[in-house]
PDB file of C-alpha atoms in Angstrom:
ATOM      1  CA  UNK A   1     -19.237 -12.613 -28.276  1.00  0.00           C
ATOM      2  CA  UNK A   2     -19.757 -13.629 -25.071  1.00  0.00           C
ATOM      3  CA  UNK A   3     -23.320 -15.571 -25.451  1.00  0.00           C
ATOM      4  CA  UNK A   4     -20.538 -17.663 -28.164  1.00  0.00           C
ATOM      5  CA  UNK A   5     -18.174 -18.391 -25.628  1.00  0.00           C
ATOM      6  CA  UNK A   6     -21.266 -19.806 -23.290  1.00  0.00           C
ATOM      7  CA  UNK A   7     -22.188 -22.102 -26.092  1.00  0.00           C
ATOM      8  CA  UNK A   8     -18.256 -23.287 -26.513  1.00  0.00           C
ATOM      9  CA  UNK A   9     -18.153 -24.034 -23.080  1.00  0.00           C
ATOM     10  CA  UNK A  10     -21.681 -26.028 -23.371  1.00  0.00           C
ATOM     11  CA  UNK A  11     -20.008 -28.194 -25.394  1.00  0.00           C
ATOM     12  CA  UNK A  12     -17.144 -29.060 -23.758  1.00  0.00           C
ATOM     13  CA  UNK A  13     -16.885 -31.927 -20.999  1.00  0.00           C
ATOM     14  CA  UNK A  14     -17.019 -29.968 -17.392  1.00  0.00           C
ATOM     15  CA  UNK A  15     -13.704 -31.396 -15.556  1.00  0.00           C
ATOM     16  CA  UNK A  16     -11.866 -30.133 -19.371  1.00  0.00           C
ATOM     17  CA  UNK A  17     -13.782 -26.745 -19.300  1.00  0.00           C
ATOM     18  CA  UNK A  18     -13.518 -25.772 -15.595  1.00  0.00           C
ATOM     19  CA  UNK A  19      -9.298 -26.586 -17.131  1.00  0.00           C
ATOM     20  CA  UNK A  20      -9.682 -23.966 -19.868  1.00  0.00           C
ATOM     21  CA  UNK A  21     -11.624 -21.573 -17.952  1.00  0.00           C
ATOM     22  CA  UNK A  22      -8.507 -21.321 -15.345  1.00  0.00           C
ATOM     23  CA  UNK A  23      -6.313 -21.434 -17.748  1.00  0.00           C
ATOM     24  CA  UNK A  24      -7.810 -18.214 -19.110  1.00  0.00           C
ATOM     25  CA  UNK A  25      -7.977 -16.669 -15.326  1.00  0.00           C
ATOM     26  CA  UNK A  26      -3.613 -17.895 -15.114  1.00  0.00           C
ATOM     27  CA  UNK A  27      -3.211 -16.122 -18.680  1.00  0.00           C
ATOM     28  CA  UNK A  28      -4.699 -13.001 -17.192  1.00  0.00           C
ATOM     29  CA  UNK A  29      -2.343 -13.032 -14.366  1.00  0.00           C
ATOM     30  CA  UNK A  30       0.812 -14.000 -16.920  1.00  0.00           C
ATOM     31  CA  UNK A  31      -0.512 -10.929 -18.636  1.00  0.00           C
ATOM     32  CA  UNK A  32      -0.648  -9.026 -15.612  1.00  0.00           C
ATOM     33  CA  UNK A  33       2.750  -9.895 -14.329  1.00  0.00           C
ATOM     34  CA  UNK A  34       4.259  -9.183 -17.619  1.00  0.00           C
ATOM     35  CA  UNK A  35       3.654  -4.891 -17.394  1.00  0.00           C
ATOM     36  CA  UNK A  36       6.936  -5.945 -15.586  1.00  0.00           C
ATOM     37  CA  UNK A  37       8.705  -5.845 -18.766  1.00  0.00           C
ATOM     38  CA  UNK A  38       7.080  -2.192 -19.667  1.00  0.00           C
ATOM     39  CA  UNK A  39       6.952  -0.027 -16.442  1.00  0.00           C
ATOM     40  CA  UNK A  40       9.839   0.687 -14.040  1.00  0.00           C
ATOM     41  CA  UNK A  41       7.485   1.063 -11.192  1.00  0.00           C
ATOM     42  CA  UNK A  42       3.645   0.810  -9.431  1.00  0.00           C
ATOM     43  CA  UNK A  43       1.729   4.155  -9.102  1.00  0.00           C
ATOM     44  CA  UNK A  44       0.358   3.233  -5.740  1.00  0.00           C
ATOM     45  CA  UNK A  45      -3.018   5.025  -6.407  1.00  0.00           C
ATOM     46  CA  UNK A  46      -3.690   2.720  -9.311  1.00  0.00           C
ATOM     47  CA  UNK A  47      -2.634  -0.240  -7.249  1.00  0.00           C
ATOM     48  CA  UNK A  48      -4.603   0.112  -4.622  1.00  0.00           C
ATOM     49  CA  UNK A  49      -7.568   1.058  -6.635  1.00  0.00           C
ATOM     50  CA  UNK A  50      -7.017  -2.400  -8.100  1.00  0.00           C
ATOM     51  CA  UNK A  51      -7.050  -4.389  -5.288  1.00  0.00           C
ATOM     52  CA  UNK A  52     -10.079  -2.761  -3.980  1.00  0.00           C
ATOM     53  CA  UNK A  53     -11.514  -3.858  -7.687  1.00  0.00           C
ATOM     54  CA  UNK A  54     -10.139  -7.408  -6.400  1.00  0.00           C
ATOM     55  CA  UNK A  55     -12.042  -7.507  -3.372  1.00  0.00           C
ATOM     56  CA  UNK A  56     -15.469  -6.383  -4.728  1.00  0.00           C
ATOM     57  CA  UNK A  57     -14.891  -9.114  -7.541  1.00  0.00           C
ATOM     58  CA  UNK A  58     -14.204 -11.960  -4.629  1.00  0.00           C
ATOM     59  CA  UNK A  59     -17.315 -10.797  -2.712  1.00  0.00           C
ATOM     60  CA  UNK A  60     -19.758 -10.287  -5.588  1.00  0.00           C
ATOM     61  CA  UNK A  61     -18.630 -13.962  -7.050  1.00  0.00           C
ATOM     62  CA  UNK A  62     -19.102 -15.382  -3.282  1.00  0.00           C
ATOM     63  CA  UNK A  63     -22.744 -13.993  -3.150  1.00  0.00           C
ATOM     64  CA  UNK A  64     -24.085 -14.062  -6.929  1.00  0.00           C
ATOM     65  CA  UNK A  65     -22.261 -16.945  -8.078  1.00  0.00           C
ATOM     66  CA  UNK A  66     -21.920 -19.303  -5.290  1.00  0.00           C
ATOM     67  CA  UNK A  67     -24.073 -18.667  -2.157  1.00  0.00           C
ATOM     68  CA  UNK A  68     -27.621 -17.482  -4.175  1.00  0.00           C
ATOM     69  CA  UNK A  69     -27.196 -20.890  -6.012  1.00  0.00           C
ATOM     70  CA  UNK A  70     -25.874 -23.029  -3.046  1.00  0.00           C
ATOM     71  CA  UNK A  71     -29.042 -21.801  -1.219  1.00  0.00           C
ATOM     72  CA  UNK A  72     -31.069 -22.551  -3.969  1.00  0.00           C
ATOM     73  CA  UNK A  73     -30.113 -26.021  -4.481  1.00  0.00           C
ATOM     74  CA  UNK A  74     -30.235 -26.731  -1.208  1.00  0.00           C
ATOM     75  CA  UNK A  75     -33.343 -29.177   0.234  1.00  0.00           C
ATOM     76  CA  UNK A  76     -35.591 -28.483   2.814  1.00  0.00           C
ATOM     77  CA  UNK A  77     -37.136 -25.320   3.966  1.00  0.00           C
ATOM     78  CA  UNK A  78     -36.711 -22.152   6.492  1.00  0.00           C
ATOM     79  CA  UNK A  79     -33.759 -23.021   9.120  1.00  0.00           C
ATOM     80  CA  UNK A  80     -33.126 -26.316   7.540  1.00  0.00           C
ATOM     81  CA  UNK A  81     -32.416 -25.072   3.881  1.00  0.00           C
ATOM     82  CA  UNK A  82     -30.018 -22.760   4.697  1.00  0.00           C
ATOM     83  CA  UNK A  83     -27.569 -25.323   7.066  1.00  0.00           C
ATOM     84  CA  UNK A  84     -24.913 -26.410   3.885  1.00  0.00           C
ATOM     85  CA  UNK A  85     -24.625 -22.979   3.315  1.00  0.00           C
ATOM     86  CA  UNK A  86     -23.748 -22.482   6.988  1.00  0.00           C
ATOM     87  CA  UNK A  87     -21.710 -25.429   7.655  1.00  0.00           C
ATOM     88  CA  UNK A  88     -19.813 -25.281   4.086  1.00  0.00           C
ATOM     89  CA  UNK A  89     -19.300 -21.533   4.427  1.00  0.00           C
ATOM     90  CA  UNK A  90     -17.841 -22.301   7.678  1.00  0.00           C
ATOM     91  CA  UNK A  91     -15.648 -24.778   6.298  1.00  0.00           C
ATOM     92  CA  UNK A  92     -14.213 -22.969   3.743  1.00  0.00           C
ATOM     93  CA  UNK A  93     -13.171 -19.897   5.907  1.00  0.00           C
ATOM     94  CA  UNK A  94     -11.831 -22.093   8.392  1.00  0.00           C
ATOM     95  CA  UNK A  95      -9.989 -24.394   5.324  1.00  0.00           C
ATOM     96  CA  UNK A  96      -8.440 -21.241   4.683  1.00  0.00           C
ATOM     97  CA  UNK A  97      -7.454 -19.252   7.973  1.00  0.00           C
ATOM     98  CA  UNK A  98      -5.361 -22.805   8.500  1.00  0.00           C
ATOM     99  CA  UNK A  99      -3.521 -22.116   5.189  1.00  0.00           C
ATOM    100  CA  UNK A 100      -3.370 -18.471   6.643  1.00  0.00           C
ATOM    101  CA  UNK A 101      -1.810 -19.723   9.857  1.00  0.00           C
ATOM    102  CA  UNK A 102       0.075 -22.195   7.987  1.00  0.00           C
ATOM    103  CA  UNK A 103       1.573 -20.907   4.431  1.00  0.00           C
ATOM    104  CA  UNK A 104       4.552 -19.082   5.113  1.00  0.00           C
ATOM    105  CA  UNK A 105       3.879 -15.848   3.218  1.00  0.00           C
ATOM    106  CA  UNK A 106       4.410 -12.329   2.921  1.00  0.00           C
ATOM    107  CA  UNK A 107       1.457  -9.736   1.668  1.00  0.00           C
ATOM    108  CA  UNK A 108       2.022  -6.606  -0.951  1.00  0.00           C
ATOM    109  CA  UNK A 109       3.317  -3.478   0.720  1.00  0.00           C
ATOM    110  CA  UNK A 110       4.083  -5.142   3.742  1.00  0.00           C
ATOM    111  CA  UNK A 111       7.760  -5.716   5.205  1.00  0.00           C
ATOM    112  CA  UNK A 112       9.576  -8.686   5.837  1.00  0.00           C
ATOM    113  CA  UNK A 113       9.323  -8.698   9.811  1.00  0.00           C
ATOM    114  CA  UNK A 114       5.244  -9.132   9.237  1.00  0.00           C
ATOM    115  CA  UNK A 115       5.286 -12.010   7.226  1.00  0.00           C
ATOM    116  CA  UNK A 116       2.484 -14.695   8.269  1.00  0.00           C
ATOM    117  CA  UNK A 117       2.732 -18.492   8.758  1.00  0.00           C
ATOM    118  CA  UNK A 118       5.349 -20.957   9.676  1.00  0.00           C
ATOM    119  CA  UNK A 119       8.984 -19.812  10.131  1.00  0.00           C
ATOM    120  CA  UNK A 120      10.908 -19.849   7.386  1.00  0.00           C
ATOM    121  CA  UNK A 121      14.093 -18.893   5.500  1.00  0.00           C
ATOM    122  CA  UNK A 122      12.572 -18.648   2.120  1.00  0.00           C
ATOM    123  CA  UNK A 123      13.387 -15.323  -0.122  1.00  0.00           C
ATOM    124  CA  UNK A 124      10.884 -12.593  -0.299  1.00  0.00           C
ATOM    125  CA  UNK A 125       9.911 -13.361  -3.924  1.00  0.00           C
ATOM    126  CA  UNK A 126       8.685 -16.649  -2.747  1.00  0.00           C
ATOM    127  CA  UNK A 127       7.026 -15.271   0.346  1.00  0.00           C
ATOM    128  CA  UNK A 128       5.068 -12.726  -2.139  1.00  0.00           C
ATOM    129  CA  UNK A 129       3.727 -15.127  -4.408  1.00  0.00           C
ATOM    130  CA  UNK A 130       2.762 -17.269  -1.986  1.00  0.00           C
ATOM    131  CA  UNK A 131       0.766 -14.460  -0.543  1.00  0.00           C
ATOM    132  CA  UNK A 132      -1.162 -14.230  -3.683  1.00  0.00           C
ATOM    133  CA  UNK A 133      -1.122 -17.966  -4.365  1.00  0.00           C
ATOM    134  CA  UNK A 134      -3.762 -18.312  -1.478  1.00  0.00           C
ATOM    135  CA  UNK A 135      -5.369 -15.929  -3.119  1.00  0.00           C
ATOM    136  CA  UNK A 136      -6.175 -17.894  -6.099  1.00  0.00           C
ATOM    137  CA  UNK A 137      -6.988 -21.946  -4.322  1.00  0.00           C
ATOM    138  CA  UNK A 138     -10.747 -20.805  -3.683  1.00  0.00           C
ATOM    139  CA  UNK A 139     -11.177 -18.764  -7.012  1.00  0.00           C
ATOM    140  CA  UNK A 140     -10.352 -21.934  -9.215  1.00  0.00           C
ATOM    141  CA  UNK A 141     -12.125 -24.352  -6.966  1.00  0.00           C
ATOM    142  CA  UNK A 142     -14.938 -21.729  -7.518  1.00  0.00           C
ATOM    143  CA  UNK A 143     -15.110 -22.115 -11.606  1.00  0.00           C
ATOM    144  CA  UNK A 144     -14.473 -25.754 -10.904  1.00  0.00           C
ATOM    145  CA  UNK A 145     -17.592 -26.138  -8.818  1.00  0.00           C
ATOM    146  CA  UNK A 146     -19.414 -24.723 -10.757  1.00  0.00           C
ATOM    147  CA  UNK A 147     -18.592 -26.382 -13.924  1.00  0.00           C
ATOM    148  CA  UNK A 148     -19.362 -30.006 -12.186  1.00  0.00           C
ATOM    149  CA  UNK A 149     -22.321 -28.489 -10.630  1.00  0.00           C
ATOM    150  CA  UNK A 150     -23.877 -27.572 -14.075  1.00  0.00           C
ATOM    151  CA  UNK A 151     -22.773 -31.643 -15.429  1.00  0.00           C
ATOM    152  CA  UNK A 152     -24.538 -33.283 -12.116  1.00  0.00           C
ATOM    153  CA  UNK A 153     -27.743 -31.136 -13.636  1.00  0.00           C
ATOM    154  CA  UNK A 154     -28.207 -29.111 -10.215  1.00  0.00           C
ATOM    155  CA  UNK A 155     -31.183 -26.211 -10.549  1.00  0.00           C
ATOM    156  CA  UNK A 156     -29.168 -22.748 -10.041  1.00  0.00           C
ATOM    157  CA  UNK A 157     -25.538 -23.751 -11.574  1.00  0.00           C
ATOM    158  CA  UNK A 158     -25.328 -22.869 -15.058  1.00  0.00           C
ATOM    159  CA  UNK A 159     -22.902 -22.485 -17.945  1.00  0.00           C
ATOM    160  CA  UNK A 160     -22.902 -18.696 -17.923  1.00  0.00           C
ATOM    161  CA  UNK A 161     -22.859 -18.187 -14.523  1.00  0.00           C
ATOM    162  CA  UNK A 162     -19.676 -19.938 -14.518  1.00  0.00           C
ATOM    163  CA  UNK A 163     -18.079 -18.502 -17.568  1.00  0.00           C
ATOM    164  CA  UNK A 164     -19.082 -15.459 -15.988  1.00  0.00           C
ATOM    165  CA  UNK A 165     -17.248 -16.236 -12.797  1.00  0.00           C
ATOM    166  CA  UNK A 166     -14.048 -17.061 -14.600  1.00  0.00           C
ATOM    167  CA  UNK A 167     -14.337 -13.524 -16.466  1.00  0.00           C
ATOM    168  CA  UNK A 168     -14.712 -11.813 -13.400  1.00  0.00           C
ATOM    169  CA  UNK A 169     -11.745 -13.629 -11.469  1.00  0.00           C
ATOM    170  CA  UNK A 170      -9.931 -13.370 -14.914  1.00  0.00           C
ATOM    171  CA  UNK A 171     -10.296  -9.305 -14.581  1.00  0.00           C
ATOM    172  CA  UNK A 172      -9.091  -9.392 -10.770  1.00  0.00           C
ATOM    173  CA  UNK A 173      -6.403 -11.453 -11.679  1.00  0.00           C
ATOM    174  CA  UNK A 174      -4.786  -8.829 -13.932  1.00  0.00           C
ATOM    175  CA  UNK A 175      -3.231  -6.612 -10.737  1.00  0.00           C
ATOM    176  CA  UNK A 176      -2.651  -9.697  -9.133  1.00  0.00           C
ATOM    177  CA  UNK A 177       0.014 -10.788 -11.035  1.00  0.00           C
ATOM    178  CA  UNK A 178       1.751  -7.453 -11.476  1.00  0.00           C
ATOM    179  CA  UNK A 179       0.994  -6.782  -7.937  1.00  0.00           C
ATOM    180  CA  UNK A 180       3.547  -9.957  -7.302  1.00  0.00           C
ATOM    181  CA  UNK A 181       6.067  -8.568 -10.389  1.00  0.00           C
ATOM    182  CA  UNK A 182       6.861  -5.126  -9.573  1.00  0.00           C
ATOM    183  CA  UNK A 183       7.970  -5.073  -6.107  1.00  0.00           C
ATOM    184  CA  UNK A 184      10.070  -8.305  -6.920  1.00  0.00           C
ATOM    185  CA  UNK A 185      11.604  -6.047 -10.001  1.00  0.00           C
ATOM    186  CA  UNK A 186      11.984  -3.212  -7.354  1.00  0.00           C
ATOM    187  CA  UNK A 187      14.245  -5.629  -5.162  1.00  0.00           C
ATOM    188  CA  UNK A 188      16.751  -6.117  -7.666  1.00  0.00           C
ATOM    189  CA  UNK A 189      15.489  -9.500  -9.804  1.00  0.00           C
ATOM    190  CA  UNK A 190      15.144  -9.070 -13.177  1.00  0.00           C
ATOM    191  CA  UNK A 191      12.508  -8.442 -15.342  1.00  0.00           C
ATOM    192  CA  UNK A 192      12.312 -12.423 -16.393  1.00  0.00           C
ATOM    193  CA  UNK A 193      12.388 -13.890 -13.007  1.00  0.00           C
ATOM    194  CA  UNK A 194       9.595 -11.243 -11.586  1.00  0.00           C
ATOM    195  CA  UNK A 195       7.064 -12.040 -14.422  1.00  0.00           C
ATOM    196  CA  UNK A 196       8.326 -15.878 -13.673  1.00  0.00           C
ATOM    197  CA  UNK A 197       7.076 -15.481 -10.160  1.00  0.00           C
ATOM    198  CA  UNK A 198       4.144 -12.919 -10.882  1.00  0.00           C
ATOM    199  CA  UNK A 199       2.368 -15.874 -13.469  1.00  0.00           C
ATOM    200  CA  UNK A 200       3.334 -18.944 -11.049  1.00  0.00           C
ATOM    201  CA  UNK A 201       1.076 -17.533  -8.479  1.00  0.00           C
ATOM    202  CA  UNK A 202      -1.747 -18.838 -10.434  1.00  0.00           C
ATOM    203  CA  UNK A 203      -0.802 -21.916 -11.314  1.00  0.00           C
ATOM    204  CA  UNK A 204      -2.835 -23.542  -8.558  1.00  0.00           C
ATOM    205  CA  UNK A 205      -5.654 -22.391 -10.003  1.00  0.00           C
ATOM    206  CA  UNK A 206      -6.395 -24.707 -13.072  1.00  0.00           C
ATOM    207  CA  UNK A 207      -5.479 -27.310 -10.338  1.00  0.00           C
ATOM    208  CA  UNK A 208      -7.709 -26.393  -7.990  1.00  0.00           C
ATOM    209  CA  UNK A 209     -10.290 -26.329 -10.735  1.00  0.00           C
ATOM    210  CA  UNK A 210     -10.191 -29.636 -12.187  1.00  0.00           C
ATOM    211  CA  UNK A 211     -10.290 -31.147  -8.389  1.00  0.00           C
ATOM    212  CA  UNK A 212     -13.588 -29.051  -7.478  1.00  0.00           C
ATOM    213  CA  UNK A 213     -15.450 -29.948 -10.674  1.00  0.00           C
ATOM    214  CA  UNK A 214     -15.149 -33.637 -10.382  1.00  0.00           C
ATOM    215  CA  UNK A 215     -15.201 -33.809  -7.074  1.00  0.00           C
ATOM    216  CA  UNK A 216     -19.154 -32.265  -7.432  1.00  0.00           C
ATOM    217  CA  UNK A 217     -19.808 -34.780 -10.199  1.00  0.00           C
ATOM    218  CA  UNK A 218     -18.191 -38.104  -8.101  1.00  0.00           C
ATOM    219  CA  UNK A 219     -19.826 -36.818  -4.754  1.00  0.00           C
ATOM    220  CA  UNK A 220     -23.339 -34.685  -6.194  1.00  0.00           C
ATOM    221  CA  UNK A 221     -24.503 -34.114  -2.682  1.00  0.00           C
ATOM    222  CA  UNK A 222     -21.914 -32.042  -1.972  1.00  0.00           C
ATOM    223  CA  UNK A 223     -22.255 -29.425  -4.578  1.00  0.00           C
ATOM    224  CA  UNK A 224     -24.512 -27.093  -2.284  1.00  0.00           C
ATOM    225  CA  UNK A 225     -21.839 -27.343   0.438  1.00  0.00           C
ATOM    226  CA  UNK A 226     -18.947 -26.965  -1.693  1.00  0.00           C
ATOM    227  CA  UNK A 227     -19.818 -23.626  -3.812  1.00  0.00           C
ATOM    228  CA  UNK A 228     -20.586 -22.338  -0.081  1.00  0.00           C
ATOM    229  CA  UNK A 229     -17.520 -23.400   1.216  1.00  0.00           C
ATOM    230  CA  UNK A 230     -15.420 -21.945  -1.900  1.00  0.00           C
ATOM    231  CA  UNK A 231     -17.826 -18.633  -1.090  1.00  0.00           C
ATOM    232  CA  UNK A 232     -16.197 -18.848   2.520  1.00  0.00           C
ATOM    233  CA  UNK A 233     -13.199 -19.286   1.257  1.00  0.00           C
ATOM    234  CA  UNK A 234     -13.389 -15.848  -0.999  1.00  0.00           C
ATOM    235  CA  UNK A 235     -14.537 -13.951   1.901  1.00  0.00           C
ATOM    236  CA  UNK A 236     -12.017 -15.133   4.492  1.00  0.00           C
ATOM    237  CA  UNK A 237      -8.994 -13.605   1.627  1.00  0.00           C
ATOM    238  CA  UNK A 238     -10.761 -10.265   0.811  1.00  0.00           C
ATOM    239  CA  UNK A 239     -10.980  -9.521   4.820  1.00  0.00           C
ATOM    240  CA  UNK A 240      -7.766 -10.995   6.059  1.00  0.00           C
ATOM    241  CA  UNK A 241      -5.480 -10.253   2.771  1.00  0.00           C
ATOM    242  CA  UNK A 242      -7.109  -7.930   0.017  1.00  0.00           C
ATOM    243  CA  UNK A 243      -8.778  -5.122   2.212  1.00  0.00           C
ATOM    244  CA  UNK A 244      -5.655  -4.973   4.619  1.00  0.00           C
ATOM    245  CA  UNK A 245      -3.209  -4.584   1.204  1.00  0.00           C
ATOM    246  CA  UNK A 246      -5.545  -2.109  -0.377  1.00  0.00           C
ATOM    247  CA  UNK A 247      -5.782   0.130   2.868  1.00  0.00           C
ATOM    248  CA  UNK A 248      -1.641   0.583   4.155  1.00  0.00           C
ATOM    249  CA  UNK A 249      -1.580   3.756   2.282  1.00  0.00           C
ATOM    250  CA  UNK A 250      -3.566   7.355   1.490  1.00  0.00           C
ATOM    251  CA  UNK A 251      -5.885   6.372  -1.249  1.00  0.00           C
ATOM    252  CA  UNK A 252      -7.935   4.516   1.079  1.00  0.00           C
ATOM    253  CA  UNK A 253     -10.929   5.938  -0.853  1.00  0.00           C
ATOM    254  CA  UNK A 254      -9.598   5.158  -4.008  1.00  0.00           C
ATOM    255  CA  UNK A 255      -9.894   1.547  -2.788  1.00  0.00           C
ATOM    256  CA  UNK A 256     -13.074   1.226  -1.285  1.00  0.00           C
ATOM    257  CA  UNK A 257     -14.109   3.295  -5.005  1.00  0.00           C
ATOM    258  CA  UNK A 258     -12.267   0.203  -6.887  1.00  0.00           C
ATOM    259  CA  UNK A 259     -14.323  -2.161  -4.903  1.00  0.00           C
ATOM    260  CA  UNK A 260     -17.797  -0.524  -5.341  1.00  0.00           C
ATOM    261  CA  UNK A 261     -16.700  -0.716  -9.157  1.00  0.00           C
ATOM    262  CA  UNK A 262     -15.686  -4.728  -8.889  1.00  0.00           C
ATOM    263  CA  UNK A 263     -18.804  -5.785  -7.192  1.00  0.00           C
ATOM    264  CA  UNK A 264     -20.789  -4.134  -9.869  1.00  0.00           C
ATOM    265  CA  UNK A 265     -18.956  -5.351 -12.786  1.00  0.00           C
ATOM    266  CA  UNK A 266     -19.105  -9.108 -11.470  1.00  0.00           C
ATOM    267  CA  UNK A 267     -22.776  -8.600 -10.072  1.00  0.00           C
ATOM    268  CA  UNK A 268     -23.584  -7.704 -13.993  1.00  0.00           C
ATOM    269  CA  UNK A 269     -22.051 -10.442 -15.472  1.00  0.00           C
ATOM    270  CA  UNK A 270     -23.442 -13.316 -13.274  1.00  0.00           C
ATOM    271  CA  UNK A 271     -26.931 -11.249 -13.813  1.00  0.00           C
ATOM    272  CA  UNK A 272     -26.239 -10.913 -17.621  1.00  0.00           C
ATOM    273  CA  UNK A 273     -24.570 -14.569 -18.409  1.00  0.00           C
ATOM    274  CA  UNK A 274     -26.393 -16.809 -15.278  1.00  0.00           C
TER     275      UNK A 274
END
């Protein structure tokens, strides 16, 4: 089944299947969002074992899937090989710890006096999916890089490394989106409006896709520095949002459990499919 999907995607032009990959990772999160319409509340063990699962996905993906290959690609040798790694890595941490500092938002589980960014007025439900809308910019610039990396013909970047990617993202994306539902439902929206707001967060990501992926084929040089930078990216979010979420309560080990158990699954299937 899966070696099928690699050769649908082979066939596809890479700006339109980096599109349909994160549409796939949004329709996980639309699922997600919509156990809204099922359950009346979030066991909190389950939750936090999830984001934990989130987190090892992110930093699996920013290792296997996008530094390895963004080394690999990479010209020159000892010191020299390894500097778009370094500065794009940089870059994409620092891209995103402006967004942090910037993006009025509010994180899972935390209360409204320790929402992050700019001042603002906005409602909680916006604040909350905004949260996990920053989330989701690096993941589908991720698939997106990818995709254009494997069309500008790039050693390292391959079709099932990136259908791989969106799979694991996909599977992370599944709390995400009911981690953005339920505690809207538990303020008193309804069951519509929270799954409205639980599927928008990933919206950005099909976006985000389609501008990474041809970006890499207009501008080829950049493709080593850009899957490092979308790596930096990754690992900024797990340490400044997921890990934080995933540790405000008692199943702290249940967490850190969830995330052994995400790294592995994503480190098999970029192994398996790349």
């Amino acid at each position: 089944m899966l070696t099928e999907i690699v050769d649908y995607f082979e066939t596809l032009d890479p700006v339109l299947a980096a599109f349909y990959a994160t549409l796939f990772t949004w329709g996980v999160t639309a699922l997600g969002a919509s156990l809204v319409f099922l359950f009346k509340g979030m066991n909190r063990a389950l939750f936090d074992g999830m984001l934990g699962f989130t987190g090892g996905v992110m930093v699996a993906a920013s290792f296997w899937s996008l530094l390895a290959p963004g080394i690999e690609m990479s010209p020159g040798e000892g010191f020299v090989k390894v500097i778009p790694a370094v500065v794009g890595f940089l870059a994409g941490a620092l891209f995103l710890f402006g967004l942090d500092k910037i993006l009025p938002h509010l994180h899972v589980n935390f209360k409204m006096d320790e929402k992050e960014g700019i001042k603002t007025p906005w409602h909680k439900s916006i604040l909350l999916t905004l949260a996990i809308t920053l989330h989701n910019i690096p993941e589908g610039l991720a698939v997106g890089v990818l995709f254009g990396g494997v069309a500008a013909g790039f050693d390292g970047a391959t079709i099932g490394g990136a259908v791989a990617l969106a799979i694991g993202i996909g599977l992370q994306n599944f709390p995400e989106g009911f981690a953005v539902a339920m505690p809207l439902r538990r303020q008193g929206l309804s069951r519509w409006k929270s799954f409205n707001y639980g599927q928008l967060s990933a919206i950005v990501e099909p976006v985000a896709a389609v501008i990474g992926a041809w970006a890499v084929m207009t501008f080829q040089p950049i493709l080593p520095y850009a899957l490092c930078f979308a790596a930096g990216a990754m690992i900024f979010v797990v340490v400044e949002e997921v890990i934080p979420e995933s540790q405000q309560s008692k199943y702290t080990d249940i967490s850190t459990l969830g995330f052994i158990g995400g790294f592995m699954i994503m480190m098999t299937l970029d192994v398996g499919l790349g």
